[in-house]
Short mmCIF file of C-alpha atoms (C1' of nucleotides) in Angstrom, two decimals:
data_model
loop_
_atom_site.label_atom_id
_atom_site.label_comp_id
_atom_site.label_asym_id
_atom_site.label_seq_id
_atom_site.Cartn_x
_atom_site.Cartn_y
_atom_site.Cartn_z
CA MET O 1 0.49 -0.19 0.10
CA GLY O 2 2.96 1.63 0.88
CA GLU O 3 4.13 1.62 -2.60
CA VAL O 4 0.96 3.28 -4.36
CA GLU O 5 1.33 6.29 -2.16
CA LYS O 6 4.22 6.39 -2.42
CA TYR O 7 4.12 6.63 -6.67
CA SER O 8 1.40 9.29 -7.05
CA PHE O 9 4.10 11.31 -4.86
CA PHE O 10 6.07 11.10 -7.96
CA LEU O 11 3.17 11.44 -10.84
CA LEU O 12 1.59 14.98 -9.35
CA ARG O 13 5.87 16.53 -9.22
CA ILE O 14 6.25 14.45 -12.64
CA GLY O 15 3.51 17.01 -13.66
CA LYS O 16 4.13 19.98 -13.44
CA LEU O 17 7.56 19.68 -15.05
CA THR O 18 8.28 21.19 -17.65
CA ALA O 19 10.95 20.91 -21.02
CA ASN O 20 14.19 22.71 -18.87
CA THR O 21 14.15 22.51 -15.75
CA LEU O 22 15.96 20.77 -13.37
CA PRO O 23 13.96 17.12 -12.41
CA PRO O 24 12.25 18.20 -9.05
CA ARG O 25 14.30 15.40 -6.90
CA GLN O 26 17.31 16.48 -8.19
CA GLN O 27 16.56 19.62 -6.71
CA ASP O 28 15.70 18.40 -3.33
CA VAL O 29 19.23 16.93 -3.37
CA LEU O 30 20.46 20.09 -3.89
CA ASN O 31 18.67 21.02 -0.69
CA ALA O 32 19.30 18.70 1.43
CA ILE O 33 23.05 18.70 0.97
CA VAL O 34 22.99 22.37 1.41
CA GLU O 35 20.84 21.51 4.79
CA LEU O 36 22.53 18.61 6.26
CA THR O 37 26.37 20.72 5.44
CA ASP O 38 24.30 23.81 7.09
CA LYS O 39 23.48 21.38 10.67
CA HIS O 40 26.36 19.03 11.89
CA GLY O 41 29.06 21.48 10.02
CA TYR O 42 30.84 19.37 7.20
CA PRO O 43 29.13 17.79 4.01
CA PRO O 44 26.71 14.38 4.82
CA THR O 45 27.96 10.80 3.39
CA LEU O 46 25.21 9.20 0.89
CA GLN O 47 24.04 7.21 3.05
CA GLU O 48 22.89 10.31 5.76
CA LEU O 49 21.53 11.78 1.59
CA ALA O 50 19.65 8.64 1.16
CA THR O 51 18.16 8.44 4.85
CA ALA O 52 17.11 11.94 4.97
CA LEU O 53 15.30 12.58 1.99
CA GLY O 54 13.34 8.99 2.76
CA LEU O 55 15.44 6.23 0.24
CA LYS O 56 15.62 2.50 1.65
CA ASN O 57 19.29 3.54 -0.83
CA ARG O 58 22.13 5.07 -0.89
CA MET O 59 22.71 4.51 -4.85
CA THR O 60 19.26 6.92 -6.00
CA VAL O 61 20.92 9.39 -4.19
CA HIS O 62 23.73 8.19 -5.73
CA GLN O 63 22.63 8.85 -9.58
CA HIS O 64 21.09 11.86 -8.32
CA VAL O 65 24.34 12.62 -7.43
CA VAL O 66 25.95 12.15 -10.74
CA ALA O 67 23.36 13.44 -12.66
CA LEU O 68 24.15 16.73 -10.89
CA LYS O 69 28.13 16.20 -11.18
CA LYS O 70 27.26 15.70 -15.43
CA LYS O 71 25.27 19.16 -14.99
CA GLY O 72 28.41 21.17 -12.53
CA MET O 73 25.63 22.02 -9.56
CA VAL O 74 27.58 19.29 -7.42
CA HIS O 75 31.60 19.94 -6.65
CA TRP O 76 32.55 16.27 -5.71
CA GLU O 77 35.40 13.86 -6.18
CA SER O 78 35.39 10.66 -7.01
CA LYS O 79 35.21 8.12 -3.40
CA LEU O 80 35.91 10.50 -1.39
CA ASN O 81 34.18 11.18 1.51
CA ARG O 82 31.61 14.36 2.48
CA SER O 83 33.41 15.83 -0.24
CA MET O 84 29.59 17.52 -1.77
CA ARG O 85 29.69 20.69 -2.56
CA VAL O 86 26.34 22.61 -4.62
CA VAL O 87 28.21 25.23 -6.48
CA GLY O 88 26.74 27.27 -9.39
CA GLU O 89 23.91 26.95 -11.55
CA GLY O 90 23.44 24.28 -8.85
CA LEU O 91 22.94 27.33 -5.90
CA ARG O 92 19.85 28.84 -7.63
CA TYR O 93 17.73 26.36 -6.82
CA ILE O 94 18.55 26.13 -2.65
CA SER O 95 15.17 27.60 -0.88
CA THR O 96 15.26 27.88 2.55
CA ASP O 97 12.33 26.25 2.96
CA SER O 98 13.02 22.91 3.13
CA LYS O 99 10.66 20.06 2.74
CA TYR O 100 12.98 18.40 0.21
CA ALA O 101 11.15 15.66 0.29
CA GLY O 102 7.53 16.32 0.99
CA GLU O 103 6.74 14.21 5.13
CA HIS O 104 9.78 11.93 4.77
CA TYR O 105 12.32 13.88 5.63
CA LEU O 106 10.65 14.54 9.59
CA SER O 107 11.20 11.21 10.62
CA ALA O 108 14.93 11.53 9.98
CA ALA O 109 16.82 14.26 12.36
CA GLU O 110 17.07 14.13 15.13
CA SER O 111 16.77 17.44 16.40
CA ALA O 112 20.02 19.01 17.66
CA GLU O 113 22.12 22.02 18.22
CA PRO O 114 20.79 25.63 17.36
CA GLU O 115 21.87 25.75 14.59
CA LEU O 116 22.43 26.93 10.32
CA PRO O 117 20.75 28.69 7.30
CA GLN O 118 21.88 28.93 4.37
CA ALA O 119 21.08 30.07 0.61
CA GLY O 120 22.61 33.27 -0.08
CA VAL O 121 20.80 36.53 -0.39
CA PRO O 122 22.07 37.31 -4.04
CA LEU O 123 23.66 40.02 -5.49
CA ALA O 124 22.39 41.42 -7.25
CA GLY O 125 24.41 44.41 -9.01
CA ARG O 126 25.74 46.79 -8.33
CA ILE O 127 24.69 51.22 -7.44
CA ALA O 128 26.52 54.39 -7.84
CA ALA O 129 24.61 57.80 -7.29
CA GLY O 130 23.47 58.68 -10.75
CA ALA O 131 24.15 55.79 -12.62
CA PRO O 132 21.42 53.33 -13.40
CA ILE O 133 22.16 49.61 -10.95
CA ASP O 134 23.95 47.55 -13.85
CA ALA O 135 23.63 44.69 -12.74
CA MET O 136 24.68 41.42 -13.63
CA GLU O 137 23.52 38.44 -15.19
CA THR O 138 25.65 35.87 -13.38
CA PRO O 139 24.27 36.11 -10.32
CA GLU O 140 25.91 35.27 -7.43
CA TYR O 141 25.63 35.44 -3.71
CA LEU O 142 26.33 36.46 -0.36
CA ARG O 143 27.11 34.01 2.43
CA ILE O 144 27.97 35.87 5.09
CA GLU O 145 28.28 32.63 7.64
CA SER O 146 29.90 30.25 5.11
CA GLU O 147 32.57 32.92 4.65
CA TYR O 148 33.14 33.94 8.48
CA ALA O 149 31.89 30.70 10.91
CA ASP O 150 34.88 28.35 9.25
CA SER O 151 37.53 30.87 10.61
CA GLY O 152 36.17 30.87 14.14
CA CYS O 153 35.33 34.31 14.05
CA PHE O 154 32.41 35.65 16.91
CA ALA O 155 29.93 38.88 16.13
CA LEU O 156 29.79 40.98 18.80
CA GLU O 157 27.21 43.12 19.85
CA VAL O 158 29.02 47.31 19.13
CA LYS O 159 27.96 50.00 22.11
CA GLY O 160 29.51 54.02 21.68
CA ASP O 161 30.73 55.84 19.04
CA SER O 162 35.01 55.68 19.30
CA MET O 163 34.97 54.31 15.41
CA ILE O 164 32.02 55.94 14.18
CA GLU O 165 34.30 57.73 11.68
CA ASP O 166 34.94 54.44 10.04
CA GLY O 167 31.69 53.18 9.31
CA ILE O 168 31.21 52.07 12.48
CA PHE O 169 27.74 52.89 14.14
CA SER O 170 26.57 51.85 17.93
CA GLY O 171 24.49 48.88 17.74
CA ASP O 172 26.71 47.18 14.12
CA TYR O 173 28.29 43.92 14.85
CA VAL O 174 31.34 43.27 14.08
CA ILE O 175 32.05 40.56 12.78
CA VAL O 176 35.86 39.82 14.28
CA LYS O 177 37.95 37.04 13.52
CA PRO O 178 40.85 35.32 16.55
CA SER O 179 44.43 36.61 15.63
CA PRO O 180 47.02 36.62 17.95
CA SER O 181 49.38 38.81 15.51
CA PRO O 182 46.99 41.54 13.47
CA HIS O 183 49.37 43.31 11.11
CA ASN O 184 49.28 47.19 11.57
CA GLY O 185 46.99 49.89 11.00
CA GLU O 186 43.92 46.84 10.92
CA ILE O 187 40.95 46.69 13.39
CA VAL O 188 41.43 45.72 16.67
CA VAL O 189 39.26 43.96 19.33
CA ALA O 190 42.12 44.77 22.38
CA LEU O 191 41.96 43.57 25.79
CA LEU O 192 43.37 45.76 28.33
CA GLU O 193 45.71 45.02 31.30
CA ASP O 194 43.20 46.13 33.52
CA GLY O 195 40.37 43.33 31.90
CA SER O 196 38.34 46.24 29.80
CA ALA O 197 37.90 45.33 26.16
CA THR O 198 37.74 48.22 23.23
CA LEU O 199 37.59 48.45 19.57
CA LYS O 200 40.22 50.25 17.99
CA ARG O 201 42.57 50.91 15.13
CA LEU O 202 46.24 48.99 16.25
CA PHE O 203 48.97 51.17 15.39
CA LYS O 204 52.48 49.18 16.28
CA GLU O 205 54.50 52.69 17.70
CA ASN O 206 58.74 52.43 19.26
CA GLY O 207 57.59 51.73 22.88
CA GLY O 208 54.96 49.94 22.49
CA TYR O 209 51.26 49.88 20.09
CA ARG O 210 48.76 53.03 19.69
CA LEU O 211 44.71 52.18 19.71
CA GLN O 212 43.67 54.73 17.66
CA PRO O 213 39.69 55.70 17.90
CA GLY O 214 37.65 56.08 14.62
CA ASN O 215 36.84 59.53 16.16
CA SER O 216 38.58 62.63 16.49
CA GLN O 217 36.74 63.49 19.34
CA MET O 218 38.60 60.52 21.26
CA GLU O 219 42.57 59.84 22.56
CA PRO O 220 44.16 57.35 21.74
CA ILE O 221 45.67 54.42 23.84
CA PHE O 222 49.42 54.26 23.66
CA VAL O 223 50.31 51.04 25.78
CA PRO O 224 53.48 50.68 26.90
CA ARG O 225 55.51 47.08 25.57
CA SER O 226 56.06 46.53 29.21
CA GLN O 227 51.99 46.31 29.75
CA ASP O 228 50.89 43.25 28.73
CA LEU O 229 47.64 43.93 25.55
CA GLN O 230 45.82 41.48 24.56
CA ILE O 231 44.32 41.04 21.45
CA GLN O 232 41.12 39.06 20.94
CA GLY O 233 41.48 39.43 17.44
CA VAL O 234 40.84 41.60 13.70
CA VAL O 235 37.81 42.74 12.95
CA VAL O 236 36.90 40.58 8.46
CA GLY O 237 33.23 41.83 9.03
CA LEU O 238 30.43 44.36 9.48
CA PHE O 239 26.74 43.64 9.51
CA ARG O 240 24.06 46.48 10.75
CA ARG O 241 20.33 45.77 10.64
CA MET O 242 18.35 49.45 9.42
CA MET I 1 70.04 11.18 7.14
CA GLY I 2 66.46 13.46 7.61
CA GLU I 3 65.82 12.28 10.47
CA VAL I 4 68.46 14.10 12.04
CA GLU I 5 67.19 17.18 10.14
CA LYS I 6 63.73 16.47 11.78
CA TYR I 7 64.32 15.74 15.50
CA SER I 8 66.60 19.02 15.43
CA PHE I 9 63.64 21.15 14.96
CA PHE I 10 61.11 19.52 17.12
CA LEU I 11 64.05 20.10 18.83
CA LEU I 12 63.67 23.87 18.80
CA ARG I 13 60.49 24.14 18.97
CA ILE I 14 60.71 22.53 22.58
CA GLY I 15 62.81 24.69 24.34
CA LYS I 16 60.45 27.03 23.97
CA LEU I 17 57.55 25.83 25.52
CA THR I 18 57.11 27.26 28.50
CA ALA I 19 54.31 25.32 31.49
CA ASN I 20 50.70 25.26 31.15
CA THR I 21 51.15 26.43 27.16
CA LEU I 22 49.57 24.31 24.08
CA PRO I 23 52.13 22.02 22.67
CA PRO I 24 53.37 24.06 19.03
CA ARG I 25 52.20 20.58 17.74
CA GLN I 26 48.86 20.86 18.83
CA GLN I 27 48.80 24.73 17.48
CA ASP I 28 49.44 23.27 14.01
CA VAL I 29 47.88 19.98 14.20
CA LEU I 30 44.32 23.34 14.73
CA ASN I 31 45.64 25.78 12.48
CA ALA I 32 45.42 22.51 9.33
CA ILE I 33 42.22 22.01 10.92
CA VAL I 34 40.40 24.69 9.66
CA GLU I 35 42.78 26.00 6.45
CA LEU I 36 41.67 22.42 5.40
CA THR I 37 38.42 23.15 6.14
CA ASP I 38 38.04 26.13 4.59
CA LYS I 39 39.88 25.08 1.31
CA HIS I 40 37.94 21.96 0.85
CA GLY I 41 34.34 23.90 1.98
CA TYR I 42 34.33 20.59 4.79
CA PRO I 43 36.92 18.96 7.55
CA PRO I 44 39.50 16.93 6.47
CA THR I 45 40.45 12.96 7.59
CA LEU I 46 43.24 11.43 9.76
CA GLN I 47 44.91 10.91 6.67
CA GLU I 48 44.33 14.65 4.49
CA LEU I 49 46.00 15.97 8.01
CA ALA I 50 49.12 13.99 8.52
CA THR I 51 49.92 14.55 4.53
CA ALA I 52 49.61 18.56 5.74
CA LEU I 53 51.75 18.07 7.63
CA GLY I 54 54.21 16.40 6.65
CA LEU I 55 53.20 12.94 9.33
CA LYS I 56 53.61 9.86 7.32
CA ASN I 57 51.04 8.66 9.63
CA ARG I 58 47.21 9.02 10.36
CA MET I 59 48.16 8.22 13.94
CA THR I 60 50.32 10.51 14.69
CA VAL I 61 47.70 13.04 14.02
CA HIS I 62 45.12 10.53 15.85
CA GLN I 63 46.86 11.20 19.16
CA HIS I 64 46.97 14.58 18.90
CA VAL I 65 43.28 14.79 17.79
CA VAL I 66 42.58 12.41 20.97
CA ALA I 67 44.67 14.81 23.20
CA LEU I 68 42.38 18.61 21.92
CA LYS I 69 38.91 16.40 21.75
CA LYS I 70 39.82 15.59 25.50
CA LYS I 71 40.98 20.05 26.62
CA GLY I 72 37.50 20.54 24.58
CA MET I 73 39.58 22.86 21.49
CA VAL I 74 38.33 20.11 18.97
CA HIS I 75 34.66 18.92 18.50
CA TRP I 76 35.14 15.39 17.14
CA GLU I 77 32.80 12.70 16.73
CA SER I 78 33.80 9.19 17.05
CA LYS I 79 34.05 7.05 13.84
CA LEU I 80 32.57 9.84 11.76
CA ASN I 81 34.88 10.77 8.96
CA ARG I 82 35.45 14.48 8.98
CA SER I 83 33.73 15.42 11.62
CA MET I 84 36.43 17.21 13.03
CA ARG I 85 35.70 20.55 13.60
CA VAL I 86 37.83 23.67 16.16
CA VAL I 87 35.72 24.64 19.17
CA GLY I 88 35.82 27.24 22.20
CA GLU I 89 39.03 27.71 23.54
CA GLY I 90 41.00 26.36 21.02
CA LEU I 91 40.12 28.82 18.35
CA ARG I 92 41.93 31.29 20.20
CA TYR I 93 44.92 29.51 18.58
CA ILE I 94 44.07 29.41 14.53
CA SER I 95 46.47 32.28 13.40
CA THR I 96 46.08 34.47 10.07
CA ASP I 97 49.51 33.07 8.79
CA SER I 98 49.63 29.96 8.65
CA LYS I 99 52.90 27.86 8.55
CA TYR I 100 52.08 25.09 10.25
CA ALA I 101 53.95 22.06 9.75
CA GLY I 102 56.71 24.92 8.97
CA GLU I 103 57.85 23.02 4.57
CA HIS I 104 56.21 20.23 4.64
CA TYR I 105 53.30 21.18 4.20
CA LEU I 106 53.28 23.09 0.58
CA SER I 107 54.17 20.41 -0.27
CA ALA I 108 50.16 18.43 0.44
CA ALA I 109 48.15 21.28 -1.22
CA GLU I 110 46.67 20.67 -4.10
CA SER I 111 45.05 24.76 -4.86
CA ALA I 112 41.13 24.19 -4.86
CA GLU I 113 38.87 27.28 -5.47
CA PRO I 114 38.35 29.19 -2.38
CA GLU I 115 34.29 28.73 -0.46
CA LEU I 116 32.11 27.22 1.28
CA PRO I 117 29.46 26.52 4.68
CA GLN I 118 29.71 26.34 8.48
CA ALA I 119 27.56 27.32 11.30
CA GLY I 120 25.97 30.38 11.72
CA VAL I 121 28.42 33.35 12.81
CA PRO I 122 28.41 33.25 16.76
CA LEU I 123 26.75 36.06 18.42
CA ALA I 124 29.60 35.82 21.18
CA GLY I 125 28.39 39.53 23.39
CA ARG I 126 28.54 43.06 23.43
CA ILE I 127 31.73 45.59 22.93
CA ALA I 128 31.54 48.59 24.42
CA ALA I 129 34.27 51.49 24.50
CA GLY I 130 35.62 50.94 28.17
CA ALA I 131 33.61 48.04 29.13
CA PRO I 132 34.57 44.99 29.40
CA ILE I 133 33.07 42.49 26.90
CA ASP I 134 30.10 41.07 28.41
CA ALA I 135 29.96 37.73 26.80
CA MET I 136 26.80 35.51 26.08
CA GLU I 137 26.18 32.52 28.52
CA THR I 138 24.42 30.78 26.13
CA PRO I 139 24.55 31.89 22.71
CA GLU I 140 23.52 33.29 19.69
CA TYR I 141 23.83 33.41 15.58
CA LEU I 142 23.46 35.48 13.98
CA ARG I 143 22.01 33.96 10.88
CA ILE I 144 21.88 36.72 8.15
CA GLU I 145 21.83 35.83 5.41
CA SER I 146 18.41 33.56 6.95
CA GLU I 147 17.24 36.49 7.74
CA TYR I 148 16.62 37.71 4.69
CA ALA I 149 15.87 35.76 2.06
CA ASP I 150 12.72 34.76 2.42
CA SER I 151 11.80 38.54 1.88
CA GLY I 152 12.36 38.00 -1.32
CA CYS I 153 15.84 40.27 -0.76
CA PHE I 154 18.46 40.86 -3.24
CA ALA I 155 22.38 42.47 -2.17
CA LEU I 156 23.40 45.79 -4.08
CA GLU I 157 27.19 46.38 -4.15
CA VAL I 158 27.51 50.24 -2.71
CA LYS I 159 29.24 52.74 -5.08
CA GLY I 160 30.20 56.05 -3.86
CA ASP I 161 29.79 58.69 -0.95
CA SER I 162 26.07 60.00 -0.83
CA MET I 163 24.83 58.24 2.27
CA ILE I 164 28.70 58.34 3.82
CA GLU I 165 27.28 60.25 7.12
CA ASP I 166 25.14 57.07 7.09
CA GLY I 167 27.70 54.88 7.76
CA ILE I 168 27.07 52.89 3.74
CA PHE I 169 30.68 53.50 2.13
CA SER I 170 31.88 52.77 -0.95
CA GLY I 171 32.72 48.68 -1.16
CA ASP I 172 30.11 47.88 1.34
CA TYR I 173 26.87 45.71 -0.18
CA VAL I 174 23.20 47.42 1.27
CA ILE I 175 20.83 44.59 2.05
CA VAL I 176 17.44 45.79 0.15
CA LYS I 177 13.72 44.25 0.49
CA PRO I 178 11.75 44.73 -2.42
CA SER I 179 9.01 47.60 -1.21
CA PRO I 180 6.39 49.92 -3.42
CA SER I 181 5.42 52.09 0.09
CA PRO I 182 8.17 53.22 2.16
CA HIS I 183 7.43 55.42 5.17
CA ASN I 184 9.11 57.96 5.89
CA GLY I 185 13.06 59.19 6.45
CA GLU I 186 14.08 55.15 5.30
CA ILE I 187 17.09 54.66 3.29
CA VAL I 188 15.86 53.79 -0.50
CA VAL I 189 17.07 52.22 -3.94
CA ALA I 190 15.37 54.42 -6.38
CA LEU I 191 14.73 54.23 -9.88
CA LEU I 192 14.67 58.35 -11.47
CA GLU I 193 12.16 58.73 -14.12
CA ASP I 194 15.71 58.77 -17.03
CA GLY I 195 16.18 55.75 -15.71
CA SER I 196 19.27 56.39 -12.81
CA ALA I 197 19.04 54.65 -10.22
CA THR I 198 20.11 56.06 -6.38
CA LEU I 199 21.03 55.42 -2.78
CA LYS I 200 18.66 58.22 -0.75
CA ARG I 201 16.26 58.36 2.43
CA LEU I 202 13.50 59.69 1.17
CA PHE I 203 10.49 62.00 2.11
CA LYS I 204 7.74 63.00 1.69
CA GLU I 205 6.74 66.14 0.96
CA ASN I 206 4.14 68.44 -0.70
CA GLY I 207 3.85 68.72 -4.46
CA GLY I 208 6.33 65.34 -4.28
CA TYR I 209 9.65 63.10 -2.95
CA ARG I 210 12.54 64.82 -1.87
CA LEU I 211 15.36 62.42 -1.69
CA GLN I 212 18.27 63.26 0.65
CA PRO I 213 22.41 61.53 -0.06
CA GLY I 214 23.70 61.53 3.44
CA ASN I 215 26.62 63.15 2.63
CA SER I 216 26.70 67.17 3.41
CA GLN I 217 27.85 67.85 0.03
CA MET I 218 26.08 66.51 -1.73
CA GLU I 219 22.18 68.34 -2.90
CA PRO I 220 19.24 66.02 -2.08
CA ILE I 221 16.59 66.28 -5.14
CA PHE I 222 13.29 66.77 -5.98
CA VAL I 223 10.74 65.01 -7.15
CA PRO I 224 7.79 66.11 -8.81
CA ARG I 225 4.67 64.26 -7.55
CA SER I 226 4.08 64.42 -11.83
CA GLN I 227 7.44 63.02 -12.10
CA ASP I 228 6.94 59.02 -12.05
CA LEU I 229 8.97 57.82 -8.50
CA GLN I 230 9.74 54.23 -8.75
CA ILE I 231 11.23 53.07 -5.87
CA GLN I 232 13.08 49.24 -5.85
CA GLY I 233 13.02 48.90 -2.10
CA VAL I 234 14.00 50.15 1.58
CA VAL I 235 17.36 49.03 2.73
CA VAL I 236 17.36 47.21 5.81
CA GLY I 237 20.71 45.62 6.39
CA LEU I 238 24.19 46.21 6.04
CA PHE I 239 27.38 44.76 5.04
CA ARG I 240 31.28 44.98 4.72
CA ARG I 241 34.23 43.99 3.71
CA MET I 242 37.35 44.60 5.65
"C1'" DA X 1 68.14 6.52 37.19
"C1'" DC X 2 63.71 6.34 36.55
"C1'" DC X 3 59.54 8.58 35.13
"C1'" DT X 4 56.79 11.73 32.45
"C1'" DC X 5 55.37 13.52 28.34
"C1'" DA X 6 56.04 15.15 23.27
"C1'" DC X 7 56.40 13.36 19.52
"C1'" DC X 8 57.08 10.56 15.73
"C1'" DC X 9 56.20 5.30 13.16
"C1'" DA X 10 54.03 0.50 11.30
"C1'" DT X 11 50.85 -3.44 11.16
"C1'" DA X 12 46.69 -4.80 11.54
"C1'" DC X 13 40.99 -4.50 11.85
"C1'" DG X 14 36.05 -3.36 11.86
"C1'" DT X 15 33.00 -1.11 9.14
"C1'" DA X 16 31.64 3.18 6.56
"C1'" DA X 17 31.50 4.80 2.39
"C1'" DG X 18 31.21 4.95 -2.24
"C1'" DT X 19 30.59 1.89 -6.60
"C1'" DA X 20 29.72 -1.07 -10.51
"C1'" DT X 21 25.90 -4.25 -11.83
"C1'" DA X 22 21.07 -5.17 -12.37
"C1'" DG X 23 17.11 -5.03 -11.97
"C1'" DT X 24 11.76 -3.10 -11.21
"C1'" DA X 25 8.27 1.15 -12.64
"C1'" DT X 26 5.65 5.36 -14.37
"C1'" DA X 27 5.24 8.71 -17.31
"C1'" DG X 28 6.21 10.77 -21.86
"C1'" DT X 29 7.03 10.98 -26.98
"C1'" DA X 30 8.74 9.30 -31.59
"C1'" DT H 1 5.32 0.12 -30.30
"C1'" DA H 2 9.91 1.55 -28.58
"C1'" DC H 3 12.39 4.40 -26.31
"C1'" DT H 4 14.21 7.82 -23.07
"C1'" DA H 5 13.79 9.92 -19.00
"C1'" DT H 6 12.56 9.61 -13.97
"C1'" DA H 7 12.47 7.23 -10.21
"C1'" DC H 8 13.99 3.91 -7.00
"C1'" DT H 9 15.57 -0.56 -5.26
"C1'" DA H 10 19.54 -4.68 -4.26
"C1'" DT H 11 23.85 -7.10 -3.44
"C1'" DA H 12 28.20 -7.16 -3.99
"C1'" DC H 13 32.74 -5.97 -4.71
"C1'" DT H 14 36.40 -2.02 -3.09
"C1'" DT H 15 38.57 1.46 -0.77
"C1'" DA H 16 38.86 5.00 3.06
"C1'" DC H 17 38.24 5.81 7.04
"C1'" DG H 18 39.17 5.65 12.65
"C1'" DT H 19 41.35 2.44 15.44
"C1'" DA H 20 43.59 -0.72 18.30
"C1'" DT H 21 47.85 -2.86 19.54
"C1'" DG H 22 52.85 -2.22 20.45
"C1'" DG H 23 56.81 0.86 20.25
"C1'" DG H 24 60.23 4.35 19.95
"C1'" DT H 25 63.46 8.82 20.60
"C1'" DG H 26 64.63 12.61 23.25
"C1'" DA H 27 63.68 16.68 27.36
"C1'" DG H 28 63.03 17.10 31.27
"C1'" DG H 29 62.31 17.21 35.76
"C1'" DT H 30 62.80 14.57 40.45
#
DNA sequence: ACCTCACCCATACGTAAGTATAGTATAGTA
DNA sequence: TACTATACTATACTTACGTATGGGTGAGGT
């Protein structure tokens, strides 16, 4: 009985299929790859994919992924475990609301830690004052979290106006990459000897360091080499809600 | 002959080791994990780690990773391929300039595309000038993409300084939510009658609209109601790479 | 001398994972 | 009708991966 229902499910989907679109099940596979990758922090195996999609055998998914690879939508190295990645055109098909296997999926996933998004924001073009929008034909995607999550980055909410001239406002989030040895002139999160923390631009000078605020009404802080200056990390990105 | 050189290399490093620091080779392992993860888009296997570190046998790395796991610096699920992640205290030791295996590393890596995702960016706390970091116990996550992807938002790269006083710099990305009827005072992407597009703050005035740049050296644009002013959307977010 | 720590190596085993091969079923099309 | 595309299944082989076991070297401390 389960058999009949399963097939009627596919009939519906196939009915909608127009000529040159990606087959629906392959779209499901793309979404599943992305979702599982986000959830666990590493790409799935064929077995995991199959389970997530409600399939009984790995080979089904194997064939789908092979098809997707041939179309250039998935990067997958032969014989290499967990090497699947959705690339290029494939990114078009990933959607945020994931129900790629109908109701099958819910059964498979154990609710893991609170995590993860996907589906980047499409980068539509470039806007310059006075010029028409320079639209891009091949849409790129802004994938902010992905850019930073790997390298151990974390975010901090900024309070105060100490970096206002660098375009960092109170309420913004700075994305900080932990780095013990920042370069000259980078914006860093510094932990001073007294335990207080600041967001400043770091300059190495003879005798120690200068922590320069981005606000001409504020004074720079000089830290002699004898004092312990701990750098929590350098600011590599900024995000603002408006 | 190679043996002797190899050991003298370690002697030097051990000589520098002070009491309660993380052993240098374990730091190398942490760095290698992070580097390989964002080079390939997925975490390495023990074999790949070993090769990257110039080791002949997986077991060496295995022991290091076990040690790191015991210290809570690496998340690693037993028997699960490619499940390594650097977490917690371990993040302190990853540095931007990666030469974690001396000269050994260069030989191993084939240059792949830079890419790939992971978890959201953890929101670690709040930083205010002069105050210690207000750390959060229950870490939240910044989920930028998912915040906007649903509502049909798109991103635009900003060129020019027309909104510099609002903290929007050239090179930033604004995240735009399509909205035909923006509120007063919001920053909008406007399409003027002549086809040109601008990023300005919108005010409704008697007789039409005022498009106010965030730059006191620039003049506002007045659009009479008779003219066609098309609003592409309102700016709801901003992202900057640094 | 003895012990511990940090670091490396080799062999061998069990299982997870990818893959080759071979079918079944439905819908659409020539 | 035959043929193709989509989709799923099962069995069996090979390899990649993690891991258990056992060992070796040099530095440093007691």
